[in-house]
């Protein structure tokens, strides 16, 4: 059933450069995702390939997002959200953002912190799969997006890349070196 979620990308006819540029970007994000997955594995006391079994056929999703500028008669735009508070359901999310900003993270004190854009950087969010397999040792990143201000005449652009385990993979908490096995709710 899960194979119905997979299929070829549908590309517009123009601009012609979109497909090769985005395809190259997808390849770069997949390489970075593998590197980060192996770094996470090492940080958990596992060998570098300790999490590779989740990604035999990685489920990759990506999108190009435009948050339009507010209409001239739009009131209260400074306080409105483009996307409300949430965490991503997958393993990792890598995000390219433009210079406008708007992405915010919830810190451990319950305060929203802006993820100010840094040229040439990629934001990395941990997803709910990481939280699950680490028994909460590595919590998923709660974040939100503020709408662009009226000064942002062209709006805001972002490009999230979602790195997810194979759709056929059974996910459960790991028994990590030096940690007691996690207790699973609803299981003996």
mmCIF file with all atom_site columns, C-alpha atoms in Angstrom:
data_model
loop_
_atom_site.group_PDB
_atom_site.id
_atom_site.type_symbol
_atom_site.label_atom_id
_atom_site.label_alt_id
_atom_site.label_comp_id
_atom_site.label_asym_id
_atom_site.label_entity_id
_atom_site.label_seq_id
_atom_site.pdbx_PDB_ins_code
_atom_site.Cartn_x
_atom_site.Cartn_y
_atom_site.Cartn_z
_atom_site.occupancy
_atom_site.B_iso_or_equiv
_atom_site.pdbx_formal_charge
_atom_site.auth_seq_id
_atom_site.auth_comp_id
_atom_site.auth_asym_id
_atom_site.auth_atom_id
_atom_site.pdbx_PDB_model_num
ATOM 1   C CA . UNK A 1 1   ? 0.000  0.000  0.000   1.00 0.00 ? 1   UNK A CA 1
ATOM 2   C CA . UNK A 1 2   ? 2.778  2.444  0.902   1.00 0.00 ? 2   UNK A CA 1
ATOM 3   C CA . UNK A 1 3   ? 4.238  2.125  -2.614  1.00 0.00 ? 3   UNK A CA 1
ATOM 4   C CA . UNK A 1 4   ? 1.331  4.255  -3.835  1.00 0.00 ? 4   UNK A CA 1
ATOM 5   C CA . UNK A 1 5   ? 3.053  7.222  -2.186  1.00 0.00 ? 5   UNK A CA 1
ATOM 6   C CA . UNK A 1 6   ? 6.044  6.917  -4.527  1.00 0.00 ? 6   UNK A CA 1
ATOM 7   C CA . UNK A 1 7   ? 6.180  8.091  -8.095  1.00 0.00 ? 7   UNK A CA 1
ATOM 8   C CA . UNK A 1 8   ? 8.006  10.346 -10.503 1.00 0.00 ? 8   UNK A CA 1
ATOM 9   C CA . UNK A 1 9   ? 8.173  14.086 -9.970  1.00 0.00 ? 9   UNK A CA 1
ATOM 10  C CA . UNK A 1 10  ? 5.987  16.173 -12.204 1.00 0.00 ? 10  UNK A CA 1
ATOM 11  C CA . UNK A 1 11  ? 7.913  19.082 -13.720 1.00 0.00 ? 11  UNK A CA 1
ATOM 12  C CA . UNK A 1 12  ? 6.539  22.218 -15.354 1.00 0.00 ? 12  UNK A CA 1
ATOM 13  C CA . UNK A 1 13  ? 7.693  22.960 -18.895 1.00 0.00 ? 13  UNK A CA 1
ATOM 14  C CA . UNK A 1 14  ? 9.192  26.263 -17.847 1.00 0.00 ? 14  UNK A CA 1
ATOM 15  C CA . UNK A 1 15  ? 11.509 27.454 -16.586 1.00 0.00 ? 15  UNK A CA 1
ATOM 16  C CA . UNK A 1 16  ? 13.672 24.841 -18.303 1.00 0.00 ? 16  UNK A CA 1
ATOM 17  C CA . UNK A 1 17  ? 16.479 25.198 -15.716 1.00 0.00 ? 17  UNK A CA 1
ATOM 18  C CA . UNK A 1 18  ? 14.190 24.246 -12.823 1.00 0.00 ? 18  UNK A CA 1
ATOM 19  C CA . UNK A 1 19  ? 14.465 20.461 -13.218 1.00 0.00 ? 19  UNK A CA 1
ATOM 20  C CA . UNK A 1 20  ? 18.298 20.205 -13.427 1.00 0.00 ? 20  UNK A CA 1
ATOM 21  C CA . UNK A 1 21  ? 18.823 22.719 -10.612 1.00 0.00 ? 21  UNK A CA 1
ATOM 22  C CA . UNK A 1 22  ? 16.316 21.072 -8.276  1.00 0.00 ? 22  UNK A CA 1
ATOM 23  C CA . UNK A 1 23  ? 17.543 17.571 -9.175  1.00 0.00 ? 23  UNK A CA 1
ATOM 24  C CA . UNK A 1 24  ? 21.120 18.587 -8.287  1.00 0.00 ? 24  UNK A CA 1
ATOM 25  C CA . UNK A 1 25  ? 19.897 20.149 -5.032  1.00 0.00 ? 25  UNK A CA 1
ATOM 26  C CA . UNK A 1 26  ? 18.002 16.951 -4.140  1.00 0.00 ? 26  UNK A CA 1
ATOM 27  C CA . UNK A 1 27  ? 21.188 14.921 -4.657  1.00 0.00 ? 27  UNK A CA 1
ATOM 28  C CA . UNK A 1 28  ? 23.191 17.287 -2.437  1.00 0.00 ? 28  UNK A CA 1
ATOM 29  C CA . UNK A 1 29  ? 20.553 17.157 0.306   1.00 0.00 ? 29  UNK A CA 1
ATOM 30  C CA . UNK A 1 30  ? 20.497 13.350 0.176   1.00 0.00 ? 30  UNK A CA 1
ATOM 31  C CA . UNK A 1 31  ? 24.302 13.232 0.587   1.00 0.00 ? 31  UNK A CA 1
ATOM 32  C CA . UNK A 1 32  ? 24.103 15.668 3.513   1.00 0.00 ? 32  UNK A CA 1
ATOM 33  C CA . UNK A 1 33  ? 21.277 13.626 5.068   1.00 0.00 ? 33  UNK A CA 1
ATOM 34  C CA . UNK A 1 34  ? 23.397 10.465 4.938   1.00 0.00 ? 34  UNK A CA 1
ATOM 35  C CA . UNK A 1 35  ? 26.287 12.323 6.603   1.00 0.00 ? 35  UNK A CA 1
ATOM 36  C CA . UNK A 1 36  ? 24.035 13.703 9.345   1.00 0.00 ? 36  UNK A CA 1
ATOM 37  C CA . UNK A 1 37  ? 22.411 10.302 9.895   1.00 0.00 ? 37  UNK A CA 1
ATOM 38  C CA . UNK A 1 38  ? 25.839 8.734  10.399  1.00 0.00 ? 38  UNK A CA 1
ATOM 39  C CA . UNK A 1 39  ? 26.891 11.570 12.734  1.00 0.00 ? 39  UNK A CA 1
ATOM 40  C CA . UNK A 1 40  ? 23.712 11.013 14.776  1.00 0.00 ? 40  UNK A CA 1
ATOM 41  C CA . UNK A 1 41  ? 24.505 7.305  14.884  1.00 0.00 ? 41  UNK A CA 1
ATOM 42  C CA . UNK A 1 42  ? 27.979 8.012  16.278  1.00 0.00 ? 42  UNK A CA 1
ATOM 43  C CA . UNK A 1 43  ? 26.555 10.462 18.834  1.00 0.00 ? 43  UNK A CA 1
ATOM 44  C CA . UNK A 1 44  ? 24.293 7.668  20.118  1.00 0.00 ? 44  UNK A CA 1
ATOM 45  C CA . UNK A 1 45  ? 27.275 5.360  20.678  1.00 0.00 ? 45  UNK A CA 1
ATOM 46  C CA . UNK A 1 46  ? 26.494 3.272  17.603  1.00 0.00 ? 46  UNK A CA 1
ATOM 47  C CA . UNK A 1 47  ? 28.788 2.586  14.651  1.00 0.00 ? 47  UNK A CA 1
ATOM 48  C CA . UNK A 1 48  ? 28.468 5.124  11.790  1.00 0.00 ? 48  UNK A CA 1
ATOM 49  C CA . UNK A 1 49  ? 26.218 2.727  9.859   1.00 0.00 ? 49  UNK A CA 1
ATOM 50  C CA . UNK A 1 50  ? 24.103 1.910  12.936  1.00 0.00 ? 50  UNK A CA 1
ATOM 51  C CA . UNK A 1 51  ? 21.007 3.670  11.580  1.00 0.00 ? 51  UNK A CA 1
ATOM 52  C CA . UNK A 1 52  ? 21.465 2.788  7.893   1.00 0.00 ? 52  UNK A CA 1
ATOM 53  C CA . UNK A 1 53  ? 18.943 -0.070 8.090   1.00 0.00 ? 53  UNK A CA 1
ATOM 54  C CA . UNK A 1 54  ? 16.140 2.497  8.353   1.00 0.00 ? 54  UNK A CA 1
ATOM 55  C CA . UNK A 1 55  ? 17.064 3.915  4.944   1.00 0.00 ? 55  UNK A CA 1
ATOM 56  C CA . UNK A 1 56  ? 17.293 0.949  2.541   1.00 0.00 ? 56  UNK A CA 1
ATOM 57  C CA . UNK A 1 57  ? 15.013 2.923  0.206   1.00 0.00 ? 57  UNK A CA 1
ATOM 58  C CA . UNK A 1 58  ? 14.799 6.381  1.814   1.00 0.00 ? 58  UNK A CA 1
ATOM 59  C CA . UNK A 1 59  ? 11.485 8.168  1.467   1.00 0.00 ? 59  UNK A CA 1
ATOM 60  C CA . UNK A 1 60  ? 12.465 11.634 0.307   1.00 0.00 ? 60  UNK A CA 1
ATOM 61  C CA . UNK A 1 61  ? 10.073 14.537 0.021   1.00 0.00 ? 61  UNK A CA 1
ATOM 62  C CA . UNK A 1 62  ? 10.847 18.126 -0.888  1.00 0.00 ? 62  UNK A CA 1
ATOM 63  C CA . UNK A 1 63  ? 8.982  21.229 -1.873  1.00 0.00 ? 63  UNK A CA 1
ATOM 64  C CA . UNK A 1 64  ? 9.585  24.776 -2.959  1.00 0.00 ? 64  UNK A CA 1
ATOM 65  C CA . UNK A 1 65  ? 7.473  27.106 -0.829  1.00 0.00 ? 65  UNK A CA 1
ATOM 66  C CA . UNK A 1 66  ? 6.438  30.694 -1.465  1.00 0.00 ? 66  UNK A CA 1
ATOM 67  C CA . UNK A 1 67  ? 4.862  32.627 1.397   1.00 0.00 ? 67  UNK A CA 1
ATOM 68  C CA . UNK A 1 68  ? 3.221  35.593 -0.368  1.00 0.00 ? 68  UNK A CA 1
ATOM 69  C CA . UNK A 1 69  ? 3.488  39.115 0.993   1.00 0.00 ? 69  UNK A CA 1
ATOM 70  C CA . UNK A 1 70  ? 0.417  40.416 2.784   1.00 0.00 ? 70  UNK A CA 1
ATOM 71  C CA . UNK A 1 71  ? -2.208 42.309 0.840   1.00 0.00 ? 71  UNK A CA 1
ATOM 72  C CA . UNK A 1 72  ? -2.192 46.080 1.307   1.00 0.00 ? 72  UNK A CA 1
ATOM 73  C CA . UNK A 1 73  ? -5.399 45.930 3.379   1.00 0.00 ? 73  UNK A CA 1
ATOM 74  C CA . UNK A 1 74  ? -4.240 42.982 5.507   1.00 0.00 ? 74  UNK A CA 1
ATOM 75  C CA . UNK A 1 75  ? -4.223 43.970 9.183   1.00 0.00 ? 75  UNK A CA 1
ATOM 76  C CA . UNK A 1 76  ? -2.456 42.119 11.971  1.00 0.00 ? 76  UNK A CA 1
ATOM 77  C CA . UNK A 1 77  ? -0.003 40.504 9.564   1.00 0.00 ? 77  UNK A CA 1
ATOM 78  C CA . UNK A 1 78  ? 2.973  41.026 11.865  1.00 0.00 ? 78  UNK A CA 1
ATOM 79  C CA . UNK A 1 79  ? 1.453  38.611 14.386  1.00 0.00 ? 79  UNK A CA 1
ATOM 80  C CA . UNK A 1 80  ? 0.121  36.019 11.962  1.00 0.00 ? 80  UNK A CA 1
ATOM 81  C CA . UNK A 1 81  ? 1.678  32.699 11.116  1.00 0.00 ? 81  UNK A CA 1
ATOM 82  C CA . UNK A 1 82  ? 2.441  31.183 7.741   1.00 0.00 ? 82  UNK A CA 1
ATOM 83  C CA . UNK A 1 83  ? 2.654  27.748 9.400   1.00 0.00 ? 83  UNK A CA 1
ATOM 84  C CA . UNK A 1 84  ? 1.674  27.097 13.012  1.00 0.00 ? 84  UNK A CA 1
ATOM 85  C CA . UNK A 1 85  ? 3.789  25.376 15.655  1.00 0.00 ? 85  UNK A CA 1
ATOM 86  C CA . UNK A 1 86  ? 4.588  21.755 14.814  1.00 0.00 ? 86  UNK A CA 1
ATOM 87  C CA . UNK A 1 87  ? 7.343  19.176 14.571  1.00 0.00 ? 87  UNK A CA 1
ATOM 88  C CA . UNK A 1 88  ? 8.016  17.155 11.431  1.00 0.00 ? 88  UNK A CA 1
ATOM 89  C CA . UNK A 1 89  ? 7.038  13.486 11.426  1.00 0.00 ? 89  UNK A CA 1
ATOM 90  C CA . UNK A 1 90  ? 10.122 12.126 9.658   1.00 0.00 ? 90  UNK A CA 1
ATOM 91  C CA . UNK A 1 91  ? 13.789 11.708 10.577  1.00 0.00 ? 91  UNK A CA 1
ATOM 92  C CA . UNK A 1 92  ? 15.435 14.977 9.476   1.00 0.00 ? 92  UNK A CA 1
ATOM 93  C CA . UNK A 1 93  ? 14.298 18.104 7.693   1.00 0.00 ? 93  UNK A CA 1
ATOM 94  C CA . UNK A 1 94  ? 16.899 20.232 5.933   1.00 0.00 ? 94  UNK A CA 1
ATOM 95  C CA . UNK A 1 95  ? 15.779 23.731 5.045   1.00 0.00 ? 95  UNK A CA 1
ATOM 96  C CA . UNK A 1 96  ? 17.128 26.367 2.716   1.00 0.00 ? 96  UNK A CA 1
ATOM 97  C CA . UNK A 1 97  ? 15.638 29.744 3.537   1.00 0.00 ? 97  UNK A CA 1
ATOM 98  C CA . UNK A 1 98  ? 15.940 33.099 1.842   1.00 0.00 ? 98  UNK A CA 1
ATOM 99  C CA . UNK A 1 99  ? 17.179 36.292 3.504   1.00 0.00 ? 99  UNK A CA 1
ATOM 100 C CA . UNK A 1 100 ? 13.702 37.286 4.750   1.00 0.00 ? 100 UNK A CA 1
ATOM 101 C CA . UNK A 1 101 ? 13.670 34.988 7.778   1.00 0.00 ? 101 UNK A CA 1
ATOM 102 C CA . UNK A 1 102 ? 10.498 33.979 9.560   1.00 0.00 ? 102 UNK A CA 1
ATOM 103 C CA . UNK A 1 103 ? 11.444 30.506 10.838  1.00 0.00 ? 103 UNK A CA 1
ATOM 104 C CA . UNK A 1 104 ? 11.344 30.206 14.635  1.00 0.00 ? 104 UNK A CA 1
ATOM 105 C CA . UNK A 1 105 ? 12.214 27.375 17.048  1.00 0.00 ? 105 UNK A CA 1
ATOM 106 C CA . UNK A 1 106 ? 10.770 26.647 20.468  1.00 0.00 ? 106 UNK A CA 1
ATOM 107 C CA . UNK A 1 107 ? 13.621 26.485 22.979  1.00 0.00 ? 107 UNK A CA 1
ATOM 108 C CA . UNK A 1 108 ? 13.727 24.407 26.172  1.00 0.00 ? 108 UNK A CA 1
ATOM 109 C CA . UNK A 1 109 ? 12.355 27.378 28.162  1.00 0.00 ? 109 UNK A CA 1
ATOM 110 C CA . UNK A 1 110 ? 9.246  27.654 25.982  1.00 0.00 ? 110 UNK A CA 1
ATOM 111 C CA . UNK A 1 111 ? 10.415 30.784 24.143  1.00 0.00 ? 111 UNK A CA 1
ATOM 112 C CA . UNK A 1 112 ? 10.355 31.267 20.364  1.00 0.00 ? 112 UNK A CA 1
ATOM 113 C CA . UNK A 1 113 ? 13.810 31.921 18.904  1.00 0.00 ? 113 UNK A CA 1
ATOM 114 C CA . UNK A 1 114 ? 14.272 33.192 15.341  1.00 0.00 ? 114 UNK A CA 1
ATOM 115 C CA . UNK A 1 115 ? 16.434 31.086 13.035  1.00 0.00 ? 115 UNK A CA 1
ATOM 116 C CA . UNK A 1 116 ? 18.100 34.060 11.405  1.00 0.00 ? 116 UNK A CA 1
ATOM 117 C CA . UNK A 1 117 ? 19.164 33.245 7.851   1.00 0.00 ? 117 UNK A CA 1
ATOM 118 C CA . UNK A 1 118 ? 22.906 32.732 7.342   1.00 0.00 ? 118 UNK A CA 1
ATOM 119 C CA . UNK A 1 119 ? 24.010 32.804 3.689   1.00 0.00 ? 119 UNK A CA 1
ATOM 120 C CA . UNK A 1 120 ? 25.170 29.397 2.486   1.00 0.00 ? 120 UNK A CA 1
ATOM 121 C CA . UNK A 1 121 ? 23.699 27.553 5.469   1.00 0.00 ? 121 UNK A CA 1
ATOM 122 C CA . UNK A 1 122 ? 21.081 24.831 5.836   1.00 0.00 ? 122 UNK A CA 1
ATOM 123 C CA . UNK A 1 123 ? 18.805 24.554 8.877   1.00 0.00 ? 123 UNK A CA 1
ATOM 124 C CA . UNK A 1 124 ? 18.471 21.006 10.261  1.00 0.00 ? 124 UNK A CA 1
ATOM 125 C CA . UNK A 1 125 ? 15.398 19.961 12.271  1.00 0.00 ? 125 UNK A CA 1
ATOM 126 C CA . UNK A 1 126 ? 15.210 16.634 14.065  1.00 0.00 ? 126 UNK A CA 1
ATOM 127 C CA . UNK A 1 127 ? 11.950 14.829 13.346  1.00 0.00 ? 127 UNK A CA 1
ATOM 128 C CA . UNK A 1 128 ? 9.644  12.674 15.408  1.00 0.00 ? 128 UNK A CA 1
ATOM 129 C CA . UNK A 1 129 ? 11.313 9.462  14.203  1.00 0.00 ? 129 UNK A CA 1
ATOM 130 C CA . UNK A 1 130 ? 14.575 10.577 15.867  1.00 0.00 ? 130 UNK A CA 1
ATOM 131 C CA . UNK A 1 131 ? 12.660 11.368 19.053  1.00 0.00 ? 131 UNK A CA 1
ATOM 132 C CA . UNK A 1 132 ? 11.021 7.926  18.965  1.00 0.00 ? 132 UNK A CA 1
ATOM 133 C CA . UNK A 1 133 ? 14.151 5.851  18.305  1.00 0.00 ? 133 UNK A CA 1
ATOM 134 C CA . UNK A 1 134 ? 16.142 7.735  20.985  1.00 0.00 ? 134 UNK A CA 1
ATOM 135 C CA . UNK A 1 135 ? 13.404 7.359  23.586  1.00 0.00 ? 135 UNK A CA 1
ATOM 136 C CA . UNK A 1 136 ? 13.173 11.152 23.769  1.00 0.00 ? 136 UNK A CA 1
ATOM 137 C CA . UNK A 1 137 ? 16.901 11.706 24.338  1.00 0.00 ? 137 UNK A CA 1
ATOM 138 C CA . UNK A 1 138 ? 16.898 13.736 21.103  1.00 0.00 ? 138 UNK A CA 1
ATOM 139 C CA . UNK A 1 139 ? 13.542 15.542 20.946  1.00 0.00 ? 139 UNK A CA 1
ATOM 140 C CA . UNK A 1 140 ? 11.982 16.606 17.668  1.00 0.00 ? 140 UNK A CA 1
ATOM 141 C CA . UNK A 1 141 ? 12.342 20.284 16.786  1.00 0.00 ? 141 UNK A CA 1
ATOM 142 C CA . UNK A 1 142 ? 9.175  22.295 17.400  1.00 0.00 ? 142 UNK A CA 1
ATOM 143 C CA . UNK A 1 143 ? 9.085  25.195 14.960  1.00 0.00 ? 143 UNK A CA 1
ATOM 144 C CA . UNK A 1 144 ? 6.781  27.653 13.208  1.00 0.00 ? 144 UNK A CA 1
ATOM 145 C CA . UNK A 1 145 ? 6.922  30.150 10.364  1.00 0.00 ? 145 UNK A CA 1
ATOM 146 C CA . UNK A 1 146 ? 5.880  33.788 10.598  1.00 0.00 ? 146 UNK A CA 1
ATOM 147 C CA . UNK A 1 147 ? 4.294  35.379 7.548   1.00 0.00 ? 147 UNK A CA 1
ATOM 148 C CA . UNK A 1 148 ? 6.460  37.878 5.673   1.00 0.00 ? 148 UNK A CA 1
ATOM 149 C CA . UNK A 1 149 ? 6.095  41.485 6.712   1.00 0.00 ? 149 UNK A CA 1
ATOM 150 C CA . UNK A 1 150 ? 4.651  44.137 4.421   1.00 0.00 ? 150 UNK A CA 1
ATOM 151 C CA . UNK A 1 151 ? 8.251  45.211 3.656   1.00 0.00 ? 151 UNK A CA 1
ATOM 152 C CA . UNK A 1 152 ? 8.850  41.870 1.932   1.00 0.00 ? 152 UNK A CA 1
ATOM 153 C CA . UNK A 1 153 ? 7.360  42.857 -1.412  1.00 0.00 ? 153 UNK A CA 1
ATOM 154 C CA . UNK A 1 154 ? 8.050  39.513 -3.081  1.00 0.00 ? 154 UNK A CA 1
ATOM 155 C CA . UNK A 1 155 ? 7.236  37.374 -0.051  1.00 0.00 ? 155 UNK A CA 1
ATOM 156 C CA . UNK A 1 156 ? 9.412  34.642 1.380   1.00 0.00 ? 156 UNK A CA 1
ATOM 157 C CA . UNK A 1 157 ? 10.916 31.521 -0.209  1.00 0.00 ? 157 UNK A CA 1
ATOM 158 C CA . UNK A 1 158 ? 12.006 28.323 1.486   1.00 0.00 ? 158 UNK A CA 1
ATOM 159 C CA . UNK A 1 159 ? 12.915 24.844 0.321   1.00 0.00 ? 159 UNK A CA 1
ATOM 160 C CA . UNK A 1 160 ? 12.407 22.038 2.873   1.00 0.00 ? 160 UNK A CA 1
ATOM 161 C CA . UNK A 1 161 ? 13.881 18.595 2.205   1.00 0.00 ? 161 UNK A CA 1
ATOM 162 C CA . UNK A 1 162 ? 12.386 15.769 4.264   1.00 0.00 ? 162 UNK A CA 1
ATOM 163 C CA . UNK A 1 163 ? 14.641 12.735 4.938   1.00 0.00 ? 163 UNK A CA 1
ATOM 164 C CA . UNK A 1 164 ? 12.476 9.812  6.018   1.00 0.00 ? 164 UNK A CA 1
ATOM 165 C CA . UNK A 1 165 ? 13.077 6.105  6.621   1.00 0.00 ? 165 UNK A CA 1
ATOM 166 C CA . UNK A 1 166 ? 11.946 3.560  4.058   1.00 0.00 ? 166 UNK A CA 1
ATOM 167 C CA . UNK A 1 167 ? 8.163  3.353  4.062   1.00 0.00 ? 167 UNK A CA 1
ATOM 168 C CA . UNK A 1 168 ? 8.306  -0.375 4.844   1.00 0.00 ? 168 UNK A CA 1
ATOM 169 C CA . UNK A 1 169 ? 10.538 0.093  7.911   1.00 0.00 ? 169 UNK A CA 1
ATOM 170 C CA . UNK A 1 170 ? 9.145  -0.748 11.359  1.00 0.00 ? 170 UNK A CA 1
ATOM 171 C CA . UNK A 1 171 ? 10.199 2.021  13.752  1.00 0.00 ? 171 UNK A CA 1
ATOM 172 C CA . UNK A 1 172 ? 10.628 1.411  17.476  1.00 0.00 ? 172 UNK A CA 1
ATOM 173 C CA . UNK A 1 173 ? 12.928 2.769  20.195  1.00 0.00 ? 173 UNK A CA 1
ATOM 174 C CA . UNK A 1 174 ? 16.521 1.563  20.117  1.00 0.00 ? 174 UNK A CA 1
ATOM 175 C CA . UNK A 1 175 ? 18.333 0.017  23.035  1.00 0.00 ? 175 UNK A CA 1
ATOM 176 C CA . UNK A 1 176 ? 21.243 2.433  23.208  1.00 0.00 ? 176 UNK A CA 1
ATOM 177 C CA . UNK A 1 177 ? 24.624 1.796  24.846  1.00 0.00 ? 177 UNK A CA 1
ATOM 178 C CA . UNK A 1 178 ? 24.491 2.837  28.519  1.00 0.00 ? 178 UNK A CA 1
ATOM 179 C CA . UNK A 1 179 ? 20.710 3.296  28.518  1.00 0.00 ? 179 UNK A CA 1
ATOM 180 C CA . UNK A 1 180 ? 17.977 1.071  29.912  1.00 0.00 ? 180 UNK A CA 1
ATOM 181 C CA . UNK A 1 181 ? 15.665 -0.367 27.263  1.00 0.00 ? 181 UNK A CA 1
ATOM 182 C CA . UNK A 1 182 ? 12.750 2.013  26.694  1.00 0.00 ? 182 UNK A CA 1
ATOM 183 C CA . UNK A 1 183 ? 9.305  1.102  28.003  1.00 0.00 ? 183 UNK A CA 1
ATOM 184 C CA . UNK A 1 184 ? 6.782  0.921  25.200  1.00 0.00 ? 184 UNK A CA 1
ATOM 185 C CA . UNK A 1 185 ? 3.241  1.986  26.048  1.00 0.00 ? 185 UNK A CA 1
ATOM 186 C CA . UNK A 1 186 ? 0.699  -0.720 25.310  1.00 0.00 ? 186 UNK A CA 1
ATOM 187 C CA . UNK A 1 187 ? 3.308  -3.500 25.014  1.00 0.00 ? 187 UNK A CA 1
ATOM 188 C CA . UNK A 1 188 ? 4.338  -6.174 27.531  1.00 0.00 ? 188 UNK A CA 1
#
